[in-house]
PDB file of C-alpha atoms in Angstrom:
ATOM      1  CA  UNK B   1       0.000   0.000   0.000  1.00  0.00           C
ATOM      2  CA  UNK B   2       1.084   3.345  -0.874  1.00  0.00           C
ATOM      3  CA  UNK B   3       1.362   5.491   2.549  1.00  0.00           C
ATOM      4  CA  UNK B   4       0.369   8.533   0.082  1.00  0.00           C
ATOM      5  CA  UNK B   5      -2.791   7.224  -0.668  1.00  0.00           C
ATOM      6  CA  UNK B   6      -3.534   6.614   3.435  1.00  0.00           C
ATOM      7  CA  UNK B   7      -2.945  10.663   3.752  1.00  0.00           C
ATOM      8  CA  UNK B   8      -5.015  11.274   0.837  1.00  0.00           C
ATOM      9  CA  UNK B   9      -2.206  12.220  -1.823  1.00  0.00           C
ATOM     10  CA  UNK B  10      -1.961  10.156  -5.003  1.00  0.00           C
ATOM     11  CA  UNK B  11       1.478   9.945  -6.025  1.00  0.00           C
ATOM     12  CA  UNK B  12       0.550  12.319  -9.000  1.00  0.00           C
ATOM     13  CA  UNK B  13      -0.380  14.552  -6.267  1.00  0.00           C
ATOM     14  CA  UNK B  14       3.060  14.057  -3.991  1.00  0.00           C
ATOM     15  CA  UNK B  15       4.918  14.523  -7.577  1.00  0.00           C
ATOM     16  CA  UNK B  16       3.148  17.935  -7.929  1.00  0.00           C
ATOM     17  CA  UNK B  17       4.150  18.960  -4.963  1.00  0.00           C
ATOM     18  CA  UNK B  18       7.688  17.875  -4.613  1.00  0.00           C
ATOM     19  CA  UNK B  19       7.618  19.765  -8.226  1.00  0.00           C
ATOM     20  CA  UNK B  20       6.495  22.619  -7.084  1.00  0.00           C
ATOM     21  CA  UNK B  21       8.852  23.049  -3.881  1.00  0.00           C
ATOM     22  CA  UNK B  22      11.646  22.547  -6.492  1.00  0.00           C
ATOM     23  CA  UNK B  23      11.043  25.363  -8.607  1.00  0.00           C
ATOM     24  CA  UNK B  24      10.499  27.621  -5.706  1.00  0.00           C
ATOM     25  CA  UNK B  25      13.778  26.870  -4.592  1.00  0.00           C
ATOM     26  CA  UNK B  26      15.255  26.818  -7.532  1.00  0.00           C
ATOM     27  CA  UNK B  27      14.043  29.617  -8.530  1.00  0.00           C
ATOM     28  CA  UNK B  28      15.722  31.603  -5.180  1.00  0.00           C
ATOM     29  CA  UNK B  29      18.535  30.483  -6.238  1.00  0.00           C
ATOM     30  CA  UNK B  30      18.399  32.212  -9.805  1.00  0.00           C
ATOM     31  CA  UNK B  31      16.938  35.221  -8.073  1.00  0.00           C
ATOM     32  CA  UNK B  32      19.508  35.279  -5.614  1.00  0.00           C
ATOM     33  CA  UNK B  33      21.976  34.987  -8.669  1.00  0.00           C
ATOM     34  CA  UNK B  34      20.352  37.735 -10.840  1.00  0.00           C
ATOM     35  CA  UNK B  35      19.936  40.554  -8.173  1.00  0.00           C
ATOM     36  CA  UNK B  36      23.908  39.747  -7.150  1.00  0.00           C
ATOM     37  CA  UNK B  37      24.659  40.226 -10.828  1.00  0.00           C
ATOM     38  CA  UNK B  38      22.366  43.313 -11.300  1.00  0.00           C
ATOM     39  CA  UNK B  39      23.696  44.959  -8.106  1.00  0.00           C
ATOM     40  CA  UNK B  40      27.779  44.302  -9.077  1.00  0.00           C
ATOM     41  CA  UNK B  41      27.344  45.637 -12.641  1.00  0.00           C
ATOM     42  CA  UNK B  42      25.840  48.510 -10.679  1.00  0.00           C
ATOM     43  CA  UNK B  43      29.099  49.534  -8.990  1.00  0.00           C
ATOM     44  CA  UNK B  44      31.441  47.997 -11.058  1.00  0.00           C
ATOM     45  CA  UNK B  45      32.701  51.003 -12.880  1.00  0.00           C
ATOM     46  CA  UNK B  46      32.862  52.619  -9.603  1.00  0.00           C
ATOM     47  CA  UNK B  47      35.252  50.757  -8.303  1.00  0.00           C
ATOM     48  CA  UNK B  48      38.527  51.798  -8.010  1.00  0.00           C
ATOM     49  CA  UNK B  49      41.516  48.986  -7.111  1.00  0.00           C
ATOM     50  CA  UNK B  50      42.200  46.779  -9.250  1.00  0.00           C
ATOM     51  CA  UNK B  51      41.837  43.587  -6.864  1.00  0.00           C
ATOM     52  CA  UNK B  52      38.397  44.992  -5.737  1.00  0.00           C
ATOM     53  CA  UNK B  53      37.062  45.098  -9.843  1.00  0.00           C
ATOM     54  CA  UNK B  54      38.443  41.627 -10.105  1.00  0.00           C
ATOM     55  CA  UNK B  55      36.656  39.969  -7.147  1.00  0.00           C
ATOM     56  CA  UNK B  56      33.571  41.915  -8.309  1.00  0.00           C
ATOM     57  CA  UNK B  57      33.991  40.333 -11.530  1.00  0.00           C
ATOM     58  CA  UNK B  58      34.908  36.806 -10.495  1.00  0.00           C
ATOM     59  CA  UNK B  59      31.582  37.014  -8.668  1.00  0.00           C
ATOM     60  CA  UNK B  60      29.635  38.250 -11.548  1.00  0.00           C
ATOM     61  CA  UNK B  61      30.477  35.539 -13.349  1.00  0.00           C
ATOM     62  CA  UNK B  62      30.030  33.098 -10.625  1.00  0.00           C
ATOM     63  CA  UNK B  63      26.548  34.566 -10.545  1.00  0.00           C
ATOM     64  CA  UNK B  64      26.190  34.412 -14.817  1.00  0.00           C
ATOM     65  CA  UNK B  65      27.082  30.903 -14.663  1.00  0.00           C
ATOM     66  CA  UNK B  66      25.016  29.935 -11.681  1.00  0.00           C
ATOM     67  CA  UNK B  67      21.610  31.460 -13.559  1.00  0.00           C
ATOM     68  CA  UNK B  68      22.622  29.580 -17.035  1.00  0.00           C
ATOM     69  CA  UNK B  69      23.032  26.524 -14.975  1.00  0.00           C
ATOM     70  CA  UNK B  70      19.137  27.199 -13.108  1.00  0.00           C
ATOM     71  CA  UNK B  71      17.907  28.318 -16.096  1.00  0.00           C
ATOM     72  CA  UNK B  72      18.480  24.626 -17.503  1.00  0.00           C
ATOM     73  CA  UNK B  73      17.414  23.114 -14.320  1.00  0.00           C
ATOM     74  CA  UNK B  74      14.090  24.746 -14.324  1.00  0.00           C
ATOM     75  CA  UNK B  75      13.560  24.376 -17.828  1.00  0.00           C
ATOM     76  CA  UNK B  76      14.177  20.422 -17.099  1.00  0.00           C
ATOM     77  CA  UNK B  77      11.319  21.048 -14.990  1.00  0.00           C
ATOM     78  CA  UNK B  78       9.128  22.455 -17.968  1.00  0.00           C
ATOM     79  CA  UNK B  79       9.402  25.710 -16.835  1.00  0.00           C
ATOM     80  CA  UNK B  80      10.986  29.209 -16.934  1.00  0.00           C
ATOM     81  CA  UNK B  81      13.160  30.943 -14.327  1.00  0.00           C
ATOM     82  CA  UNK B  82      11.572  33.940 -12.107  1.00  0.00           C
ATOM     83  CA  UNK B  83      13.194  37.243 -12.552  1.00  0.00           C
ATOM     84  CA  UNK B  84      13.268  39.992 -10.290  1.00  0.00           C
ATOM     85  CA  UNK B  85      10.619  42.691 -10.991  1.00  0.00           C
ATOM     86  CA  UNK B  86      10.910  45.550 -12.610  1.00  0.00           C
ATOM     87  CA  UNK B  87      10.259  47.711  -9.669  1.00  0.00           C
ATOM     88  CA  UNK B  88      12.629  45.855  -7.626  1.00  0.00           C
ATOM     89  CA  UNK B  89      15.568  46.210  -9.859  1.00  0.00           C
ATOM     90  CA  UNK B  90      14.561  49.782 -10.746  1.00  0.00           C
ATOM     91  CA  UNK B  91      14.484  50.224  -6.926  1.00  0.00           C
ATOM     92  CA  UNK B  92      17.603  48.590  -6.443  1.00  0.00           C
ATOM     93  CA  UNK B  93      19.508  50.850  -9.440  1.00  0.00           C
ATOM     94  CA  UNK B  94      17.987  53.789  -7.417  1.00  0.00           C
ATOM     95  CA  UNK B  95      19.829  52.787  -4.320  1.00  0.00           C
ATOM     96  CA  UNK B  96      23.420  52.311  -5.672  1.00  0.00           C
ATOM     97  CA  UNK B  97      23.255  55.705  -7.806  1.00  0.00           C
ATOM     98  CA  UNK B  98      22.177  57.299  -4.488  1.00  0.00           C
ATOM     99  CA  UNK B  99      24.580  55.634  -2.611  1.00  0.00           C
ATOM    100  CA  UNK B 100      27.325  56.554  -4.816  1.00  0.00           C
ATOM    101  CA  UNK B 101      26.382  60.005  -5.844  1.00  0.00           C
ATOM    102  CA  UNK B 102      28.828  61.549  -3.873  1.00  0.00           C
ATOM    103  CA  UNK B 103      32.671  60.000  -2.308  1.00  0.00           C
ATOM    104  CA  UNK B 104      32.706  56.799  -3.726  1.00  0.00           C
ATOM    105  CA  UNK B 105      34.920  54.320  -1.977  1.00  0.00           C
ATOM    106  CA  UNK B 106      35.396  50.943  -2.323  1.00  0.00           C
ATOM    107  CA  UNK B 107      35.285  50.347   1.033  1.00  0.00           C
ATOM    108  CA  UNK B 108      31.709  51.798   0.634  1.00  0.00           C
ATOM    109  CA  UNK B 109      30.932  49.546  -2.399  1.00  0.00           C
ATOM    110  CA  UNK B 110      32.634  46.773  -0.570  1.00  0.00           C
ATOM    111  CA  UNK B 111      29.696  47.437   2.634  1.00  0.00           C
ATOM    112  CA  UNK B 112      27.250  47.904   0.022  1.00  0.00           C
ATOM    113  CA  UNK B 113      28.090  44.352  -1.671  1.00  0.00           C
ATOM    114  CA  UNK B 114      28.126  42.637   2.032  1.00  0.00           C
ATOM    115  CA  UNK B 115      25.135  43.752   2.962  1.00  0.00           C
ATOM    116  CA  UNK B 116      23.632  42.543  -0.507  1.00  0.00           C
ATOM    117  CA  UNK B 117      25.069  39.400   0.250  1.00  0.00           C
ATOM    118  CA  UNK B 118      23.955  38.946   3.762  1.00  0.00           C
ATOM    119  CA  UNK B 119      20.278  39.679   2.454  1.00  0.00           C
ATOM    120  CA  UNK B 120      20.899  37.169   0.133  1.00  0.00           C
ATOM    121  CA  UNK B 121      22.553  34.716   2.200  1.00  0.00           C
ATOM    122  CA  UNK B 122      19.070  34.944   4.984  1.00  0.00           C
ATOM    123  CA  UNK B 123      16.740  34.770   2.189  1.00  0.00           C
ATOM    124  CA  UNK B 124      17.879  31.530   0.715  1.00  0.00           C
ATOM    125  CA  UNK B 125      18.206  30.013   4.202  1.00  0.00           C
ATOM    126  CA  UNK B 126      14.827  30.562   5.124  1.00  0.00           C
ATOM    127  CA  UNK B 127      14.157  28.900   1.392  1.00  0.00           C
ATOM    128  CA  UNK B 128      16.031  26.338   2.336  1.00  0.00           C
ATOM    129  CA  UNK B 129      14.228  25.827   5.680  1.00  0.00           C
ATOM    130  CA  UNK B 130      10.753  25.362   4.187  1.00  0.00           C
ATOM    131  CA  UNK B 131      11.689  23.318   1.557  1.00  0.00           C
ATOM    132  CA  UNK B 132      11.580  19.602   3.250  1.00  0.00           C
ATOM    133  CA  UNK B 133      10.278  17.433   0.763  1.00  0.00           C
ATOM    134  CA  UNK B 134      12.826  18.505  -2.229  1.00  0.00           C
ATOM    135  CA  UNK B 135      15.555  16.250  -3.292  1.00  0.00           C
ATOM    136  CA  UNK B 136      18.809  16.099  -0.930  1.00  0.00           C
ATOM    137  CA  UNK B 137      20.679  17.043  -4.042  1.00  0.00           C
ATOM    138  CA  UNK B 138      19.017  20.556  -4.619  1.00  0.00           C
ATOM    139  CA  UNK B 139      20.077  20.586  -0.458  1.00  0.00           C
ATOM    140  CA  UNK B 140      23.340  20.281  -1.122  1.00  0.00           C
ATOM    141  CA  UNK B 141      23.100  22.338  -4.080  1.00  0.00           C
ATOM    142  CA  UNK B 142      21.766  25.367  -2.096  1.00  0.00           C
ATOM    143  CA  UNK B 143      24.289  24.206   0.801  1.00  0.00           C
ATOM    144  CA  UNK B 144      27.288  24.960  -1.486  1.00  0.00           C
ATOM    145  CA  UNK B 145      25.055  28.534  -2.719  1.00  0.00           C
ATOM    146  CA  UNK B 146      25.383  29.208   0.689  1.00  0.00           C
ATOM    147  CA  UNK B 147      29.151  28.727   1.097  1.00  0.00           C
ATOM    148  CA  UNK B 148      30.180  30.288  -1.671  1.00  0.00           C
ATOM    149  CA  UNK B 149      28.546  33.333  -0.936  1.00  0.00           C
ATOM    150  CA  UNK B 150      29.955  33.655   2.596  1.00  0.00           C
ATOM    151  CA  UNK B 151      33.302  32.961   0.969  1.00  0.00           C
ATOM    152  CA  UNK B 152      32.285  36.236  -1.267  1.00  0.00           C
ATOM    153  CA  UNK B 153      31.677  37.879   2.181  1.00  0.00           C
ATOM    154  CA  UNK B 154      34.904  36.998   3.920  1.00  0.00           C
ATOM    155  CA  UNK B 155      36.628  38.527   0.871  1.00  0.00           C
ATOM    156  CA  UNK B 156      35.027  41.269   0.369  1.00  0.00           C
ATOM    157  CA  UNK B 157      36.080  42.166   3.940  1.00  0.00           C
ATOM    158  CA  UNK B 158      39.747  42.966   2.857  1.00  0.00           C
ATOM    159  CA  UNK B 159      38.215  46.266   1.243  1.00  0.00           C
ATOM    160  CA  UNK B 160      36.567  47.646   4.849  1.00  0.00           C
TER     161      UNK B 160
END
């Protein structure tokens, strides 16, 4: 007997469901990736020492290749990643230029980039957290998400 059936899910239904909680954490991850990408080519031309623009870029394209690599995963899914609204990225352009209007740093950008990340870094734990019933390897996936963008954290703290 199929314990699914006994709590009134057919396995259709469990499949739907497990389906479901995959794309929504799949697609945190791409959004995640997208507003990390927006928000670096944002200050990247602001940046000012060398070694700063080149761990801003090394995390760009971390973050480029990390949404072409959801975007298949979805699509194996038969669907089509989330972006980021248009108000929130138009909100989140607004913010940099008004951050950086006047003395520039880039141990200002550097803040600015941390505290992107550590937004980041809660959001997709709390994804994590109430996503039980996906796949261990979409765990582990968001696991290594996770570590990699502390890592980006860490490094970013040379530049305070």
């Amino acid at each position: 007997k199929c314990t699914a059936k006994k709590q009134g899910q057919t396995p259709k239904g469990m499949w739907n469901f497990m389906k479901k909680q995959m794309l929504s954490l799949l697609n945190a991850f791409y959004y995640n990736a997208a507003l990390g990408a927006d928000a670096i080519r944002g200050i990247l031309s602001k940046a000012q020492n060398e070694h700063f623009k080149l761990t801003l870029y090394k995390q760009l394209q971390y973050y480029q290749q990390q949404k072409d690599q959801l975007t298949q995963q979805i699509q194996g899914l038969y669907d089509v990643p989330t972006e980021p609204g248009c108000m929130l990225k138009l909100w989140m352009d607004l913010m940099i230029r008004w951050k950086t209007a006047c003395h520039v740093t880039d141990e200002k950008l550097a803040k600015m980039m941390m505290q992107g990340s550590q937004m980041g870094i809660i959001q997709l734990v709390q994804h994590l957290n109430h996503s039980e019933k996906v796949p261990a390897q979409l765990q582990i996936q968001g696991q290594k998400i996770l570590e990699h963008e502390q890592a980006f954290v860490n490094e970013l703290k040379a530049f305070l």
